[in-house]
Coordinates of C-alpha atoms in Angstrom, one line a residue:
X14 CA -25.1 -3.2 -5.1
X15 CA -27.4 -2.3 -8.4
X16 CA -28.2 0.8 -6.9
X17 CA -24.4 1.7 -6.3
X18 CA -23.5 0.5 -9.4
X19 CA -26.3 2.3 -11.4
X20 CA -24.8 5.9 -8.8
X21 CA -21.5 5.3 -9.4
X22 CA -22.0 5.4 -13.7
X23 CA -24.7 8.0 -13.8
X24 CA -21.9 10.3 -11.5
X25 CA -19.1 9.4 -14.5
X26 CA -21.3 10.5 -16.9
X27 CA -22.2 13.3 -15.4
X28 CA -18.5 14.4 -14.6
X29 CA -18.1 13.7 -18.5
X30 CA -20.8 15.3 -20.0
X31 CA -21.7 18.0 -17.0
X32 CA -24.6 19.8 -19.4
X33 CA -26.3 16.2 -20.8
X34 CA -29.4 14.3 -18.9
X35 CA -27.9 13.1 -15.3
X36 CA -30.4 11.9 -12.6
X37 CA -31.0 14.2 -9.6
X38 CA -28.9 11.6 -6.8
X39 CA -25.9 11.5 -9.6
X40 CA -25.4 15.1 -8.7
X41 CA -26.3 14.6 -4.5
X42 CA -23.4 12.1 -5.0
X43 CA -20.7 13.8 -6.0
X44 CA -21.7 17.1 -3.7
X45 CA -21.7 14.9 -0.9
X46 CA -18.1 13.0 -1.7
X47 CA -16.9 17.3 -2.4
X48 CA -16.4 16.2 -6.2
X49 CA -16.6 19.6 -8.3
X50 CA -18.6 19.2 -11.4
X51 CA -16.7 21.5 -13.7
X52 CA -18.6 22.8 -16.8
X53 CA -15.3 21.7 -19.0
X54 CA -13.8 18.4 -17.6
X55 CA -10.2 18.1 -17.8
X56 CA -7.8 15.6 -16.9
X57 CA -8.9 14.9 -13.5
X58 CA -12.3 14.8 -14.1
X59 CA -11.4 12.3 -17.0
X60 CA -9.7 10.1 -14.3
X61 CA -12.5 10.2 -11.4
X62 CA -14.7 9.0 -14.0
X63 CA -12.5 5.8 -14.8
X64 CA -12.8 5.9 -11.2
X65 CA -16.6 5.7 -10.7
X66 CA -16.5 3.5 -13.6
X67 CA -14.4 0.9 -11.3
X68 CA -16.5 1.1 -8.5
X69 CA -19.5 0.0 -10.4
X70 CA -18.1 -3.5 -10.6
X71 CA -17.9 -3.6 -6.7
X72 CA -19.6 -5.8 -5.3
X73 CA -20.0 -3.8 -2.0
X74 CA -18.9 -0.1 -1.4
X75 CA -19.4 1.9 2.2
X76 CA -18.3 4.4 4.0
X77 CA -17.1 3.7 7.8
X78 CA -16.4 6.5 10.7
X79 CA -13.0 5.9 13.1
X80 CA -14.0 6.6 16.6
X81 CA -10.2 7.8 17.5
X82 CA -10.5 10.4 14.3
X83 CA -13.4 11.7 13.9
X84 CA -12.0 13.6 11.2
X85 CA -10.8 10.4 8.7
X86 CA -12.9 9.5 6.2
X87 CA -13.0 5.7 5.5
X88 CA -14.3 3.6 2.4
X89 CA -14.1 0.0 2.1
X90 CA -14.9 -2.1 -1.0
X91 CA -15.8 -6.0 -1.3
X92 CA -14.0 -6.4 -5.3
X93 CA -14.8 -10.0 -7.0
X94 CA -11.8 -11.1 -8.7
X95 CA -13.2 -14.4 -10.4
X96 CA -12.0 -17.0 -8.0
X97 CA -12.2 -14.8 -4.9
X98 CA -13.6 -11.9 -3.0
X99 CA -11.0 -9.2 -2.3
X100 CA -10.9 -6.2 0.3
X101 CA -9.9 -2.7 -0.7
X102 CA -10.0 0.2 1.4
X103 CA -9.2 4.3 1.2
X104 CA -8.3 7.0 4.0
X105 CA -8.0 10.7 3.8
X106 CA -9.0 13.7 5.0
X107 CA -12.0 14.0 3.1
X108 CA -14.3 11.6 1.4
X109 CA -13.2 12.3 -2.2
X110 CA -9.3 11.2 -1.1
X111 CA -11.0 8.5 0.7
X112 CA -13.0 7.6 -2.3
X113 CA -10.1 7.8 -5.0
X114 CA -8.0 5.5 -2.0
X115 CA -10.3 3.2 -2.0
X116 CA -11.4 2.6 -5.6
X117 CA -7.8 2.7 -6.3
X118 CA -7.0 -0.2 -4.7
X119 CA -9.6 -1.9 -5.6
X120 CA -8.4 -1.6 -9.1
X121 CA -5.1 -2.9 -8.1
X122 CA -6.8 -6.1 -7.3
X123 CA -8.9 -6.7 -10.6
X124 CA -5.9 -5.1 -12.7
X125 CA -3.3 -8.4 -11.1
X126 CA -6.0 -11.2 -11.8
X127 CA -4.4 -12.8 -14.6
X128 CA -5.7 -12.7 -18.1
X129 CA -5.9 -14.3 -21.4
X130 CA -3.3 -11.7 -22.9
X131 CA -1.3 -12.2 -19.9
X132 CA -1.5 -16.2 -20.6
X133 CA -0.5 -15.0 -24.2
X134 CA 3.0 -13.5 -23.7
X135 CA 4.1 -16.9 -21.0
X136 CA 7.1 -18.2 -22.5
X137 CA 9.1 -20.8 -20.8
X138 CA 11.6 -20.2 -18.3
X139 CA 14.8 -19.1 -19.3
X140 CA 18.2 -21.3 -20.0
X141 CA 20.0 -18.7 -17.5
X142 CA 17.3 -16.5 -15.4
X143 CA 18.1 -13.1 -14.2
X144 CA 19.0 -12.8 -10.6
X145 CA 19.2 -16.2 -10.1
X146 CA 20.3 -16.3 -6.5
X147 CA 17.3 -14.1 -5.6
X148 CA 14.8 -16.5 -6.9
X149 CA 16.3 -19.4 -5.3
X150 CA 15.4 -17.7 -2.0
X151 CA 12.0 -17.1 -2.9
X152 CA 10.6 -20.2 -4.6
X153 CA 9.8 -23.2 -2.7
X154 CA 12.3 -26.2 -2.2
X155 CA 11.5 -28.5 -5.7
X156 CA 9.5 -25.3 -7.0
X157 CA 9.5 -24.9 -11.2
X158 CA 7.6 -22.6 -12.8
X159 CA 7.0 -23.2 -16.2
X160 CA 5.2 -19.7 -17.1
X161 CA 7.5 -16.9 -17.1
X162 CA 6.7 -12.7 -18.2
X163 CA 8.8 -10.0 -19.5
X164 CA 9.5 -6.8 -17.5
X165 CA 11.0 -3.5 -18.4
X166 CA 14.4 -2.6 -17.0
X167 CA 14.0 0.9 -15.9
X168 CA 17.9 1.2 -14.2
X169 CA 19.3 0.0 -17.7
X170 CA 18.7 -1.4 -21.2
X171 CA 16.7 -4.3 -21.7
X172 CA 14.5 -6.9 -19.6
X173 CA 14.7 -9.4 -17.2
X174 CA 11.6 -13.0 -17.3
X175 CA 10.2 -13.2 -13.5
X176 CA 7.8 -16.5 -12.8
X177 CA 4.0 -15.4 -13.3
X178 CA 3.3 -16.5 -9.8
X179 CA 5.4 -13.3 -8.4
X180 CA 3.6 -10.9 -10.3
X181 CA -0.1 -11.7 -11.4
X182 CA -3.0 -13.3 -9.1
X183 CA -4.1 -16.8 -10.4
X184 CA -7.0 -19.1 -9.9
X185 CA -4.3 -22.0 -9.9
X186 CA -0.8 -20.5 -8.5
X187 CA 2.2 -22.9 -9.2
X188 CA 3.5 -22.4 -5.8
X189 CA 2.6 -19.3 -2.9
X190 CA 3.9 -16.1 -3.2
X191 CA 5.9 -15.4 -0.8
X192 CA 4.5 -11.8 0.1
X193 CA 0.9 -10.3 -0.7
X194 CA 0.9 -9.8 -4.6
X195 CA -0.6 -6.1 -3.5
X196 CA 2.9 -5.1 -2.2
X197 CA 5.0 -3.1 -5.1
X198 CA 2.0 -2.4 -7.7
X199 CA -0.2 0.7 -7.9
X200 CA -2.7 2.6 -9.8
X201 CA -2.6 6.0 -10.7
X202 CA -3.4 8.7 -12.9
X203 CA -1.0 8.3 -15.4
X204 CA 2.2 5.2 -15.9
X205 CA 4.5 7.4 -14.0
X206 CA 2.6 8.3 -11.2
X207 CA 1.3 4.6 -11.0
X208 CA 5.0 3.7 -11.1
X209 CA 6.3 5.9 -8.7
X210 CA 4.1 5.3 -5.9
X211 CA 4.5 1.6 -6.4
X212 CA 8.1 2.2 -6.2
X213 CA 8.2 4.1 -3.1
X214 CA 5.8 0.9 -1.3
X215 CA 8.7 -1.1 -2.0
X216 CA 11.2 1.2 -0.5
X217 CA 8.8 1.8 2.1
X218 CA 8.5 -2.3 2.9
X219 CA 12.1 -2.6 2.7
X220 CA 12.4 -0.2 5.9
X221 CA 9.6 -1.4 7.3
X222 CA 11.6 -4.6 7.2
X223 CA 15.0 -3.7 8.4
X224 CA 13.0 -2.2 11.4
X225 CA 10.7 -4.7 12.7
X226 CA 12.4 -7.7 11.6
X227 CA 16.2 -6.4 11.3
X228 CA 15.8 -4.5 14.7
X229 CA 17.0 -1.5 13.1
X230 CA 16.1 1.3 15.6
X231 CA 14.3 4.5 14.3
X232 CA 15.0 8.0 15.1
X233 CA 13.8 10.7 16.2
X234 CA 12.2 13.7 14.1
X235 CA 12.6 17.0 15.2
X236 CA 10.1 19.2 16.0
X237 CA 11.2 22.1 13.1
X238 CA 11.4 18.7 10.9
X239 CA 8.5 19.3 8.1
X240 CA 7.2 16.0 8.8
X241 CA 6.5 16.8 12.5
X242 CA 4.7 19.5 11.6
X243 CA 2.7 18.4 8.3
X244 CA 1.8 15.5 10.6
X245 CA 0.8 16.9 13.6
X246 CA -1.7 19.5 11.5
X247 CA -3.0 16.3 9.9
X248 CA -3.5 15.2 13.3
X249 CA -5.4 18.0 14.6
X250 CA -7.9 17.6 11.6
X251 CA -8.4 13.6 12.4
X252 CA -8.2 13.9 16.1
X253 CA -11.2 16.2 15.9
X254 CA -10.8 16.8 19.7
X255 CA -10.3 13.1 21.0
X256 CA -7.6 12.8 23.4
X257 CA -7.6 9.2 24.0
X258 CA -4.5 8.4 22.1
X259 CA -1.0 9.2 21.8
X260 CA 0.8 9.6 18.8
X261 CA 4.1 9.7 17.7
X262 CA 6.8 9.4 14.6
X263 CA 9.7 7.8 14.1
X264 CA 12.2 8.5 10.9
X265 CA 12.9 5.1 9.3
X266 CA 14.8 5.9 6.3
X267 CA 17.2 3.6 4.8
X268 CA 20.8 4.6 3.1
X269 CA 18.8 4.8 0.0
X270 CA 18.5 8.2 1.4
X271 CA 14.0 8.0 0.4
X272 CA 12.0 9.5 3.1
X273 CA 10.5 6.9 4.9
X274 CA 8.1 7.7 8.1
X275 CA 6.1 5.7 10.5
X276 CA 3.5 6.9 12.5
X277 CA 2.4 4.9 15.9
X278 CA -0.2 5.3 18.4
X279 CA -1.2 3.6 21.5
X280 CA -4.0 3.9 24.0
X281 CA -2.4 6.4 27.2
X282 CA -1.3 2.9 28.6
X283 CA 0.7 1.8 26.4
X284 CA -1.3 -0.7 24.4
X285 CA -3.4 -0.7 21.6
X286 CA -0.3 -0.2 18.8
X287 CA -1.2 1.1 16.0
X288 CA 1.2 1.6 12.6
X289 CA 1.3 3.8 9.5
X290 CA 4.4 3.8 6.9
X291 CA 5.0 5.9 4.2
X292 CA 7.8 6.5 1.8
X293 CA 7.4 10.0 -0.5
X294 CA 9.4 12.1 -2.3
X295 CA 9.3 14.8 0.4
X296 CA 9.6 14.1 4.3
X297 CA 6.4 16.7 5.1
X298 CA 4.0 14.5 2.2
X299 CA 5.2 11.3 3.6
X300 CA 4.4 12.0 7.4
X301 CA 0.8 12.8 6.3
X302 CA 0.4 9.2 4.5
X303 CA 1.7 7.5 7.6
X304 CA -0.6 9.2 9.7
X305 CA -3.3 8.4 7.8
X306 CA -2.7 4.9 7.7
X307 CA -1.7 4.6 10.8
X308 CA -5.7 5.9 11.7
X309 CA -6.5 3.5 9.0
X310 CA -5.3 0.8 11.3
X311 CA -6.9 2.5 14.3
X312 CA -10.3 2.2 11.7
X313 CA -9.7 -1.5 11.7
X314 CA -8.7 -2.3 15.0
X315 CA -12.0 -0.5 16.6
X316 CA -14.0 -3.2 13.6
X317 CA -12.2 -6.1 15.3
X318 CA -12.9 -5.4 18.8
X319 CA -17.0 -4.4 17.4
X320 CA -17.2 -7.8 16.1
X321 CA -15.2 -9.6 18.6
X322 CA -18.2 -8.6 21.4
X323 CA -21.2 -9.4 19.1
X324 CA -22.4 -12.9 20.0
X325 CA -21.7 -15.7 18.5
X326 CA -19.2 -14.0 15.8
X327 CA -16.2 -15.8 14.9
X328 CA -12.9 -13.6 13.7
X329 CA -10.8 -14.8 11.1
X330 CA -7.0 -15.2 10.8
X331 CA -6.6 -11.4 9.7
X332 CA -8.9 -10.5 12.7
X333 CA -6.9 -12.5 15.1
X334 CA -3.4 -10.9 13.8
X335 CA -4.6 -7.3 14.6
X336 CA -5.8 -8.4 18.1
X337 CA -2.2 -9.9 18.8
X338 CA -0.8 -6.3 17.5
X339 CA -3.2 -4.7 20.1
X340 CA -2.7 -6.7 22.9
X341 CA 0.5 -8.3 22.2
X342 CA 3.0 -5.2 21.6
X343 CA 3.0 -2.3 24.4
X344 CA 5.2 1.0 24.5
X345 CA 6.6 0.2 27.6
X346 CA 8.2 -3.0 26.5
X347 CA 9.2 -2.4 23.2
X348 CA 12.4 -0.6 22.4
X349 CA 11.4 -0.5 18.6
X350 CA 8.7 2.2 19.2
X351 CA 11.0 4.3 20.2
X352 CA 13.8 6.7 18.3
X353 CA 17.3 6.1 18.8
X354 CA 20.1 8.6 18.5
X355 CA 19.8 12.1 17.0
X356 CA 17.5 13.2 14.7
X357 CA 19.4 13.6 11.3
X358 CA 16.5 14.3 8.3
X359 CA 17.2 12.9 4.7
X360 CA 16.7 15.8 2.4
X361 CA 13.7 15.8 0.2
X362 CA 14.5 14.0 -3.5
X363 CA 14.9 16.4 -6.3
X364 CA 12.7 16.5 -9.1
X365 CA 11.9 14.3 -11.3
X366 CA 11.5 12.2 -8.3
X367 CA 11.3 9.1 -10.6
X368 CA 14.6 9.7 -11.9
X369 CA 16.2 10.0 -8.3
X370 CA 14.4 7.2 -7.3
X371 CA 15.7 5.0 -9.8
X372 CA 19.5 6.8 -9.4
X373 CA 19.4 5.3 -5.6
X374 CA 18.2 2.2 -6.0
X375 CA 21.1 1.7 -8.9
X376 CA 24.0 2.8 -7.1
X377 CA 22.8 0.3 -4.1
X378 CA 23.0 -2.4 -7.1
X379 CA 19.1 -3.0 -7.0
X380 CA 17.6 -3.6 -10.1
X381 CA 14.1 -1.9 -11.1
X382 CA 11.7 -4.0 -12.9
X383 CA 8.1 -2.7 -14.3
X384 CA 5.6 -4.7 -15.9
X385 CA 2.3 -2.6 -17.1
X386 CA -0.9 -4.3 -16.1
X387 CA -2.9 -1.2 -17.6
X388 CA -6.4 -3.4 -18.0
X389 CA -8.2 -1.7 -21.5
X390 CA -12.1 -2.3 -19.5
X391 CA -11.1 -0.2 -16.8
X392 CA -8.7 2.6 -18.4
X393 CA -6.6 3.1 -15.3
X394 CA -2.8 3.1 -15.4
X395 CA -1.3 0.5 -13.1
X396 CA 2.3 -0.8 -12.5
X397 CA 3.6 -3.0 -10.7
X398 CA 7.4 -2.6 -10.2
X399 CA 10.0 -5.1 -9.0
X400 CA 13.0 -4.5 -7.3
X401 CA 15.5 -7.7 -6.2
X402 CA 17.6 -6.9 -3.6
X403 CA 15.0 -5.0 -1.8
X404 CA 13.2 -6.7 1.7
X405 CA 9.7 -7.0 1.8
X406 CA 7.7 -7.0 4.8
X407 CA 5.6 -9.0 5.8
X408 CA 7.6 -12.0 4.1
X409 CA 9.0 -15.0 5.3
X410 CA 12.1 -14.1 3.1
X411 CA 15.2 -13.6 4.7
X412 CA 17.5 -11.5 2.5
X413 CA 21.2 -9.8 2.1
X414 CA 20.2 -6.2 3.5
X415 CA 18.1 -8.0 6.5
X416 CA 20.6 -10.4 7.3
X417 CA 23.3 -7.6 7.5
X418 CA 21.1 -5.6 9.9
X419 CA 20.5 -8.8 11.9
X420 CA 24.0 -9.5 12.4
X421 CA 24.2 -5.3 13.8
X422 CA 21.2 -5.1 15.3
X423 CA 21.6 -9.0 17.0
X424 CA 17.5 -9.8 17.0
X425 CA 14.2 -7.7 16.9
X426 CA 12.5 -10.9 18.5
X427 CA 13.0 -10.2 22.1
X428 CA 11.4 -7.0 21.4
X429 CA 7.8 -8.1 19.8
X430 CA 8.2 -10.9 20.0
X431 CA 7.5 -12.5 16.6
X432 CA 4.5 -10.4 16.2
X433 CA 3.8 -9.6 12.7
X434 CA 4.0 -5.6 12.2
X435 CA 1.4 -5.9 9.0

């Protein structure tokens, strides 16, 4: 990785200072990601050096092709968070989106370890916590967390304390959280576009939840719908000419009214499923990040089965969930994959999406809760956002909004049975 680490600073440098001394591969580098080297750098050349910056203190970075889309470009990234070794990966429809994915996430990861500032602002949990009921749910039975942090309120004055364990990744966690800590926190350019998009994750998991665990049936996008055609030209490009799959989407937005998309593909049989959800501000831009990780899990899949033939390899409990996704759900069998009803498109959120954002979640009663995690070492806005009252998925929480589509829907079960979707 010295050699990658070495790369990856002499290309921030170089995107800095495009006229100082630079070695010779710096500049091979960022041709061959399609990184422009302008002769003033601006804003985004500021950022793709924080970027490159990050990546440095990868312990692995590579690139991977997708045999079902030729045309997705694919980075994964080993990140050491202390006590742990992490995985963070990137699509898109070029290297550098890819690239920004990947790194991206990876500074997710090292921005939720938890640090000595964090351990500085613990106080004690409050006499009366904030949403109470909703932390009852979530903690174990006999569960009490002594370390407690401060978030924003973003739907009205003040700040609510949440339990440490729910937001931060520790060495020595009180008790499990009871979703990945990666759901509902993002990086980003700046603090609002960090925010928003870990805001629309959330919305986007509480669909996913009402859906595969709710039973809450999909349906159907038309073909003049922007995200059928944003997603099949998307398609196109990926597919690269490869007709051994079929895709398809289904519109899985909520009565928050937030575009949410899935995208889902199967091998001509039936099998092989394969899922990509998005929420976005717009029903064309969230189509294209479904289908992009929906060939994201194609990526991994086609991994699984690579190592699963190899003698003498032995898959581990994430390896062994996407085989029971491939083998276990078919199209044939499964009403969930399929749109119900007529197709009835949410219209795209007015600008600033932020503000609309938080306007739907407030009239539903949800709170939203933001607690900066902006690490000074790596210079990159991240946010992770909290919203109770929301579902997550996957989670083994069961909460108001699922229940009440459980009792409509009477059980997803018999339809996947219990398969996880993520």
């Amino acid at each position: 990785m010295h050699d990658t680490a070495a790369l990856c600073e002499d290309a921030a440098r170089l995107l800095l200072d495009p006229f100082g001394p630079a070695a010779q591969d710096a500049a091979e580098f960022l041709d061959w990601l399609g990184c422009p080297i302008p002769a003033s750098p601006g804003p985004a050349e500021r950022n793709r050096a924080l970027l490159l910056r990050a990546a440095a203190r990868f312990t692995r970075l590579f690139s991977l092709d997708c045999p079902t889309a030729p045309g997705l470009a694919v980075f994964g990234a080993e990140v050491p968070l202390g006590f742990a070794q992490a995985a963070a990966s990137g699509t898109g429809a070029s290297l550098l989106d890819a690239f920004e994915g990947c790194v991206g996430e990876g500074v997710e990861l090292l921005s939720t370890v938890e640090t000595a500032e964090d351990r500085a602002a613990f106080r004690p949990a409050p006499a009366a916590p904030e949403h109470a009921d909703w932390l009852a749910a979530l903690l174990p039975a006999g569960a009490t967390p002594t370390e407690w942090l401060e978030l924003l309120r973003l739907d009205a004055p003040g700040s609510a304390w949440l339990p440490a364990g729910l937001l931060l990744r520790r060495a020595a966690p009180d008790f499990p959280a009871p979703w990945p800590l990666s759901i509902g926190c993002a990086a980003g350019p700046t603090r609002e576009a960090a925010a928003e998009h870990a805001l629309l994750e959330l919305i986007e998991r509480d669909a996913a939840a009402l859906w595969w665990r709710g039973g809450r049936r999909g349906r159907p996008v038309a073909l003049e719908d922007p995200a059928s055609i944003a997603a099949t030209s998307l398609l196109a490009t990926l597919r690269a000419g490869q007709a051994g799959r079929r895709s398809w989407l289904l519109d899985l937005t909520t009565d928050l009214g937030v575009p949410v998309l899935a995208a889902l593909s199967t091998n001509p049989a039936g099998d092989g499923f394969c899922c990509g959800l998005a929420a976005r501000p717009s029903r064309a831009a969230a189509a294209r990040a479904a289908v992009l990780e929906m060939a994201q899990m194609e990526m991994a899949h086609a991994v699984v089965l690579v190592k699963q033939a190899e003698p003498g390899s032995r898959l581990n409990a994430h390896d062994e969930a996407l085989l029971a996704r491939y083998h276990g759900i078919r199209a044939g069998d499964c009403a969930l994959l399929h749109p119900l009803g007529a197709a009835d498109p949410a219209p795209d959120l007015p600008e600033p999406a932020m503000e609309s954002l938080i306007g739907r979640l407030d009239a539903r009663g949800i709170p939203v809760l933001a607690l900066d995690l902006t690490r000074p070492e790596l210079g990159i806005p991240v946010v992770r956002m909290v919203c109770p009252g929301l579902e997550v998925e996957p989670s083994r929480i069961l909460g108001a909004r699922l229940a009440r589509t459980l009792i409509e829907s009477g059980s997803a079960d018999g339809q996947h049975g219990r398969i996880a979707l993520l």
